PDB file of C-alpha atoms and ligand atoms in Angstrom:
ATOM      1  CA  MET A  25      58.778-148.158  35.982  1.00  0.00           C
ATOM      2  CA  LYS A  26      61.739-150.658  36.628  1.00  0.00           C
ATOM      3  CA  VAL A  27      61.973-150.714  40.940  1.00  0.00           C
ATOM      4  CA  ALA A  28      64.271-153.295  42.413  1.00  0.00           C
ATOM      5  CA  VAL A  29      64.392-154.135  45.957  1.00  0.00           C
ATOM      6  CA  TYR A  30      67.295-154.484  47.837  1.00  0.00           C
ATOM      7  CA  PRO A  31      67.925-156.591  50.594  1.00  0.00           C
ATOM      8  CA  GLY A  32      69.906-158.054  53.671  1.00  0.00           C
ATOM      9  CA  SER A  33      71.040-156.683  57.284  1.00  0.00           C
ATOM     10  CA  PHE A  34      72.247-154.219  56.669  1.00  0.00           C
ATOM     11  CA  ASP A  35      74.678-155.296  60.493  1.00  0.00           C
ATOM     12  CA  PRO A  36      76.131-152.326  59.809  1.00  0.00           C
ATOM     13  CA  VAL A  37      76.078-151.056  56.230  1.00  0.00           C
ATOM     14  CA  THR A  38      79.788-151.138  54.601  1.00  0.00           C
ATOM     15  CA  TYR A  39      81.247-149.788  51.922  1.00  0.00           C
ATOM     16  CA  GLY A  40      80.254-152.856  49.960  1.00  0.00           C
ATOM     17  CA  HIS A  41      77.531-151.955  50.253  1.00  0.00           C
ATOM     18  CA  LEU A  42      77.289-148.471  49.836  1.00  0.00           C
ATOM     19  CA  ASP A  43      79.005-149.974  45.601  1.00  0.00           C
ATOM     20  CA  ILE A  44      76.074-152.331  45.216  1.00  0.00           C
ATOM     21  CA  ILE A  45      73.481-149.540  45.832  1.00  0.00           C
ATOM     22  CA  GLN A  46      75.551-147.158  43.674  1.00  0.00           C
ATOM     23  CA  ARG A  47      75.553-149.299  41.012  1.00  0.00           C
ATOM     24  CA  ALA A  48      71.851-150.177  41.212  1.00  0.00           C
ATOM     25  CA  SER A  49      70.812-146.997  41.731  1.00  0.00           C
ATOM     26  CA  GLU A  50      71.939-146.980  37.933  1.00  0.00           C
ATOM     27  CA  MET A  51      70.779-149.122  36.862  1.00  0.00           C
ATOM     28  CA  PHE A  52      66.816-148.822  37.868  1.00  0.00           C
ATOM     29  CA  ASP A  53      64.413-146.416  37.854  1.00  0.00           C
ATOM     30  CA  LYS A  54      64.114-146.839  42.004  1.00  0.00           C
ATOM     31  CA  VAL A  55      65.601-148.827  44.590  1.00  0.00           C
ATOM     32  CA  ILE A  56      64.622-149.900  48.413  1.00  0.00           C
ATOM     33  CA  VAL A  57      67.348-150.613  50.338  1.00  0.00           C
ATOM     34  CA  ALA A  58      65.112-153.297  52.547  1.00  0.00           C
ATOM     35  CA  VAL A  59      66.447-153.492  56.289  1.00  0.00           C
ATOM     36  CA  MET A  60      65.057-156.794  57.394  1.00  0.00           C
ATOM     37  CA  CYS A  61      64.138-157.721  61.258  1.00  0.00           C
ATOM     38  CA  ASN A  62      63.696-161.076  60.584  1.00  0.00           C
ATOM     39  CA  SER A  63      67.416-162.312  60.189  1.00  0.00           C
ATOM     40  CA  ALA A  64      68.169-165.777  61.859  1.00  0.00           C
ATOM     41  CA  LYS A  65      71.482-164.446  63.434  1.00  0.00           C
ATOM     42  CA  THR A  66      71.062-161.703  66.636  1.00  0.00           C
ATOM     43  CA  PRO A  67      72.426-158.209  65.463  1.00  0.00           C
ATOM     44  CA  LEU A  68      74.754-156.077  66.752  1.00  0.00           C
ATOM     45  CA  PHE A  69      72.063-152.903  65.807  1.00  0.00           C
ATOM     46  CA  THR A  70      69.276-152.739  66.355  1.00  0.00           C
ATOM     47  CA  LEU A  71      66.919-152.249  63.538  1.00  0.00           C
ATOM     48  CA  ASP A  72      66.167-147.889  63.369  1.00  0.00           C
ATOM     49  CA  GLU A  73      70.042-147.684  63.985  1.00  0.00           C
ATOM     50  CA  ARG A  74      70.080-149.858  61.045  1.00  0.00           C
ATOM     51  CA  VAL A  75      68.393-147.785  59.226  1.00  0.00           C
ATOM     52  CA  LYS A  76      69.321-144.707  60.428  1.00  0.00           C
ATOM     53  CA  MET A  77      73.002-145.791  59.811  1.00  0.00           C
ATOM     54  CA  LEU A  78      72.079-146.429  55.359  1.00  0.00           C
ATOM     55  CA  LYS A  79      70.257-142.900  55.169  1.00  0.00           C
ATOM     56  CA  GLU A  80      73.005-140.999  56.465  1.00  0.00           C
ATOM     57  CA  SER A  81      75.726-143.127  54.128  1.00  0.00           C
ATOM     58  CA  ILE A  82      73.766-142.980  51.175  1.00  0.00           C
ATOM     59  CA  GLY A  83      74.221-138.866  50.517  1.00  0.00           C
ATOM     60  CA  ASN A  84      72.466-137.682  47.824  1.00  0.00           C
ATOM     61  CA  LEU A  85      70.827-140.573  46.084  1.00  0.00           C
ATOM     62  CA  ASN A  86      67.443-139.485  44.927  1.00  0.00           C
ATOM     63  CA  ASN A  87      66.276-142.774  43.566  1.00  0.00           C
ATOM     64  CA  VAL A  88      66.835-144.879  46.842  1.00  0.00           C
ATOM     65  CA  GLU A  89      64.807-145.189  49.815  1.00  0.00           C
ATOM     66  CA  ILE A  90      65.541-147.135  52.780  1.00  0.00           C
ATOM     67  CA  LYS A  91      62.534-148.876  53.685  1.00  0.00           C
ATOM     68  CA  SER A  92      62.792-152.171  56.198  1.00  0.00           C
ATOM     69  CA  PHE A  93      60.349-155.242  56.878  1.00  0.00           C
ATOM     70  CA  ASP A  94      59.032-158.639  58.657  1.00  0.00           C
ATOM     71  CA  GLY A  95      58.251-161.890  57.397  1.00  0.00           C
ATOM     72  CA  LEU A  96      58.842-162.646  53.734  1.00  0.00           C
ATOM     73  CA  LEU A  97      60.785-161.272  51.559  1.00  0.00           C
ATOM     74  CA  ILE A  98      58.589-162.220  48.502  1.00  0.00           C
ATOM     75  CA  ASP A  99      55.550-161.061  50.280  1.00  0.00           C
ATOM     76  CA  TYR A 100      57.336-157.579  50.090  1.00  0.00           C
ATOM     77  CA  CYS A 101      57.540-157.776  46.891  1.00  0.00           C
ATOM     78  CA  LYS A 102      53.839-158.731  46.155  1.00  0.00           C
ATOM     79  CA  ASP A 103      52.389-156.487  48.476  1.00  0.00           C
ATOM     80  CA  GLN A 104      54.735-153.633  46.804  1.00  0.00           C
ATOM     81  CA  GLY A 105      54.204-154.745  43.596  1.00  0.00           C
ATOM     82  CA  ILE A 106      58.217-155.288  43.072  1.00  0.00           C
ATOM     83  CA  HIS A 107      59.419-157.778  40.435  1.00  0.00           C
ATOM     84  CA  ILE A 108      63.105-157.327  40.676  1.00  0.00           C
ATOM     85  CA  ILE A 109      65.515-158.285  44.077  1.00  0.00           C
ATOM     86  CA  VAL A 110      69.632-157.303  44.091  1.00  0.00           C
ATOM     87  CA  ARG A 111      71.865-159.064  45.407  1.00  0.00           C
ATOM     88  CA  GLY A 112      75.547-158.864  45.895  1.00  0.00           C
ATOM     89  CA  LEU A 113      77.797-161.944  45.211  1.00  0.00           C
ATOM     90  CA  ARG A 114      81.197-161.694  46.478  1.00  0.00           C
ATOM     91  CA  ALA A 115      82.596-165.034  46.327  1.00  0.00           C
ATOM     92  CA  ILE A 116      81.900-168.453  45.303  1.00  0.00           C
ATOM     93  CA  THR A 117      81.019-169.148  48.959  1.00  0.00           C
ATOM     94  CA  ASP A 118      77.485-166.474  48.712  1.00  0.00           C
ATOM     95  CA  PHE A 119      77.336-167.911  44.863  1.00  0.00           C
ATOM     96  CA  GLU A 120      74.966-171.466  46.421  1.00  0.00           C
ATOM     97  CA  TYR A 121      73.060-170.125  49.408  1.00  0.00           C
ATOM     98  CA  GLU A 122      72.238-167.125  46.949  1.00  0.00           C
ATOM     99  CA  LEU A 123      71.252-169.584  43.808  1.00  0.00           C
ATOM    100  CA  GLN A 124      69.215-172.052  46.227  1.00  0.00           C
ATOM    101  CA  ILE A 125      67.151-168.567  47.920  1.00  0.00           C
ATOM    102  CA  ALA A 126      67.254-166.399  44.525  1.00  0.00           C
ATOM    103  CA  GLN A 127      65.086-169.452  43.288  1.00  0.00           C
ATOM    104  CA  VAL A 128      63.518-170.175  46.142  1.00  0.00           C
ATOM    105  CA  ASN A 129      62.253-166.868  45.554  1.00  0.00           C
ATOM    106  CA  ARG A 130      61.228-167.273  41.971  1.00  0.00           C
ATOM    107  CA  GLU A 131      59.114-170.212  42.203  1.00  0.00           C
ATOM    108  CA  LEU A 132      57.212-169.220  45.434  1.00  0.00           C
ATOM    109  CA  SER A 133      56.916-165.863  43.520  1.00  0.00           C
ATOM    110  CA  HIS A 134      55.278-167.636  40.971  1.00  0.00           C
ATOM    111  CA  ASN A 135      57.518-166.780  38.155  1.00  0.00           C
ATOM    112  CA  GLN A 136      57.412-162.640  39.462  1.00  0.00           C
ATOM    113  CA  VAL A 137      59.922-162.070  41.247  1.00  0.00           C
ATOM    114  CA  ASP A 138      63.439-162.274  39.456  1.00  0.00           C
ATOM    115  CA  THR A 139      67.061-162.080  41.426  1.00  0.00           C
ATOM    116  CA  VAL A 140      69.616-160.079  39.635  1.00  0.00           C
ATOM    117  CA  PHE A 141      73.435-160.215  41.247  1.00  0.00           C
ATOM    118  CA  LEU A 142      76.549-157.757  40.969  1.00  0.00           C
ATOM    119  CA  THR A 143      79.591-158.255  41.417  1.00  0.00           C
ATOM    120  CA  THR A 144      81.733-157.359  44.177  1.00  0.00           C
ATOM    121  CA  ASN A 145      83.896-154.486  43.385  1.00  0.00           C
ATOM    122  CA  ILE A 146      86.836-155.767  43.326  1.00  0.00           C
ATOM    123  CA  LYS A 147      88.331-153.307  46.351  1.00  0.00           C
ATOM    124  CA  TYR A 148      85.625-154.669  48.942  1.00  0.00           C
ATOM    125  CA  SER A 149      85.742-158.154  47.608  1.00  0.00           C
ATOM    126  CA  TYR A 150      86.912-159.222  51.429  1.00  0.00           C
ATOM    127  CA  LEU A 151      84.447-157.112  52.699  1.00  0.00           C
ATOM    128  CA  SER A 152      81.608-158.164  55.303  1.00  0.00           C
ATOM    129  CA  SER A 153      79.148-156.851  58.662  1.00  0.00           C
ATOM    130  CA  SER A 154      81.100-159.639  60.517  1.00  0.00           C
ATOM    131  CA  VAL A 155      84.626-158.844  59.448  1.00  0.00           C
ATOM    132  CA  VAL A 156      84.228-154.968  60.289  1.00  0.00           C
ATOM    133  CA  LYS A 157      82.816-155.712  63.157  1.00  0.00           C
ATOM    134  CA  GLU A 158      85.065-158.517  64.372  1.00  0.00           C
ATOM    135  CA  ILE A 159      88.073-155.693  63.876  1.00  0.00           C
ATOM    136  CA  ALA A 160      85.796-152.870  65.831  1.00  0.00           C
ATOM    137  CA  SER A 161      85.854-155.078  68.790  1.00  0.00           C
ATOM    138  CA  TYR A 162      89.862-155.564  68.682  1.00  0.00           C
ATOM    139  CA  ASN A 163      89.606-151.939  68.039  1.00  0.00           C
ATOM    140  CA  GLY A 164      91.208-152.087  64.852  1.00  0.00           C
ATOM    141  CA  ASP A 165      90.973-149.850  61.487  1.00  0.00           C
ATOM    142  CA  ILE A 166      88.168-149.468  59.954  1.00  0.00           C
ATOM    143  CA  THR A 167      87.969-146.380  57.712  1.00  0.00           C
ATOM    144  CA  PRO A 168      88.680-148.179  54.619  1.00  0.00           C
ATOM    145  CA  CYS A 169      85.603-150.612  55.165  1.00  0.00           C
ATOM    146  CA  VAL A 170      83.240-148.849  56.690  1.00  0.00           C
ATOM    147  CA  PRO A 171      81.685-144.184  56.660  1.00  0.00           C
ATOM    148  CA  LYS A 172      82.798-142.204  59.440  1.00  0.00           C
ATOM    149  CA  ASN A 173      79.180-142.464  61.341  1.00  0.00           C
ATOM    150  CA  VAL A 174      79.186-146.412  60.985  1.00  0.00           C
ATOM    151  CA  GLU A 175      82.749-146.599  62.709  1.00  0.00           C
ATOM    152  CA  ASP A 176      81.522-144.137  65.343  1.00  0.00           C
ATOM    153  CA  ALA A 177      79.104-146.963  66.202  1.00  0.00           C
ATOM    154  CA  LEU A 178      80.893-149.084  65.895  1.00  0.00           C
ATOM    155  CA  TYR A 179      83.710-148.119  68.275  1.00  0.00           C
ATOM    156  CA  GLN A 180      80.647-147.115  70.819  1.00  0.00           C
ATOM    157  CA  LYS A 181      78.573-150.250  71.277  1.00  0.00           C
ATOM    158  CA  TYR A 182      81.845-151.885  71.587  1.00  0.00           C
ATOM    159  CA  GLY A 183      82.377-149.441  74.416  1.00  0.00           C
ATOM    160  CA  LEU A 184      85.540-147.970  72.758  1.00  0.00           C
ATOM    161  CA  ARG A 185      85.179-144.096  72.328  1.00  0.00           C
TER     162      ARG A 185
HETATM  163  P1  ADP B 225      72.460-160.933  54.975  1.00  0.00           P
HETATM  164  O1  ADP B 225      71.968-161.459  55.817  1.00  0.00           O
HETATM  165  O2  ADP B 225      70.808-160.523  53.562  1.00  0.00           O
HETATM  166  O3  ADP B 225      73.314-161.608  53.705  1.00  0.00           O
HETATM  167  P2  ADP B 225      73.878-158.875  53.326  1.00  0.00           P
HETATM  168  O4  ADP B 225      73.587-157.504  55.122  1.00  0.00           O
HETATM  169  O5  ADP B 225      75.138-159.256  55.151  1.00  0.00           O
HETATM  170  O6  ADP B 225      72.332-159.066  54.616  1.00  0.00           O
HETATM  171  O7  ADP B 225      74.557-157.976  52.425  1.00  0.00           O
HETATM  172  C1  ADP B 225      73.435-158.526  51.545  1.00  0.00           C
HETATM  173  C2  ADP B 225      73.793-158.019  50.391  1.00  0.00           C
HETATM  174  O8  ADP B 225      75.340-157.198  50.191  1.00  0.00           O
HETATM  175  C3  ADP B 225      74.646-159.939  50.142  1.00  0.00           C
HETATM  176  O9  ADP B 225      73.681-160.093  48.525  1.00  0.00           O
HETATM  177  C4  ADP B 225      75.554-159.649  50.463  1.00  0.00           C
HETATM  178  O10 ADP B 225      76.045-160.591  49.396  1.00  0.00           O
HETATM  179  C5  ADP B 225      75.588-158.710  50.004  1.00  0.00           C
HETATM  180  N1  ADP B 225      77.681-157.983  49.984  1.00  0.00           N
HETATM  181  C6  ADP B 225      77.861-157.711  51.332  1.00  0.00           C
HETATM  182  N2  ADP B 225      79.273-157.099  50.982  1.00  0.00           N
HETATM  183  C7  ADP B 225      79.507-157.788  50.035  1.00  0.00           C
HETATM  184  C8  ADP B 225      80.630-156.192  49.110  1.00  0.00           C
HETATM  185  N3  ADP B 225      81.403-156.148  49.825  1.00  0.00           N
HETATM  186  N4  ADP B 225      81.030-157.014  48.182  1.00  0.00           N
HETATM  187  C9  ADP B 225      79.098-156.859  47.542  1.00  0.00           C
HETATM  188  N5  ADP B 225      78.283-157.559  47.788  1.00  0.00           N
HETATM  189  C10 ADP B 225      78.125-157.391  48.888  1.00  0.00           C
END
């Protein structure tokens, strides 16, 4: 069975992430969306909130599971017997960082874990969690960027609803 892990901060999940999840779910037997809690970034949403929003947003993709993890991704892969990491690529700026992380992960896993990159759906190429948070914080319209549950949670976080 081909199992892939799609790791990220998902702070919060956007349509860009959901597009990658949907496409990965068609490529692999099972996709584990792994929400990282050890991100260097200070998240707006708690780990539980990020997991909950993802669970509410993925709809009925039966082969997708939402999990959280702490520590090194490569250790998580080893624990779970996973050999494939999925990451999304938006622009050339993502590439340099992603290439480095992918090489490190392959090296650390002694060639046991490889990374598969899915290029962004062009209509979401401008989308990032940071951009969405910025727009929401000024009470801007984020309906094209995130599902309703995430939109509500964002405005609530910023005390706007
Ligand atoms: P991280 O903090 O690990 O960068 P993110 O939650 O920001 O995590 O993103 C997780 C993954 O999803 C990354 O591989 C990122 O490049 C990808 N991603 C984020 N937004 C988009 C998008 N709009 N289109 C395609 N991939 C995306």
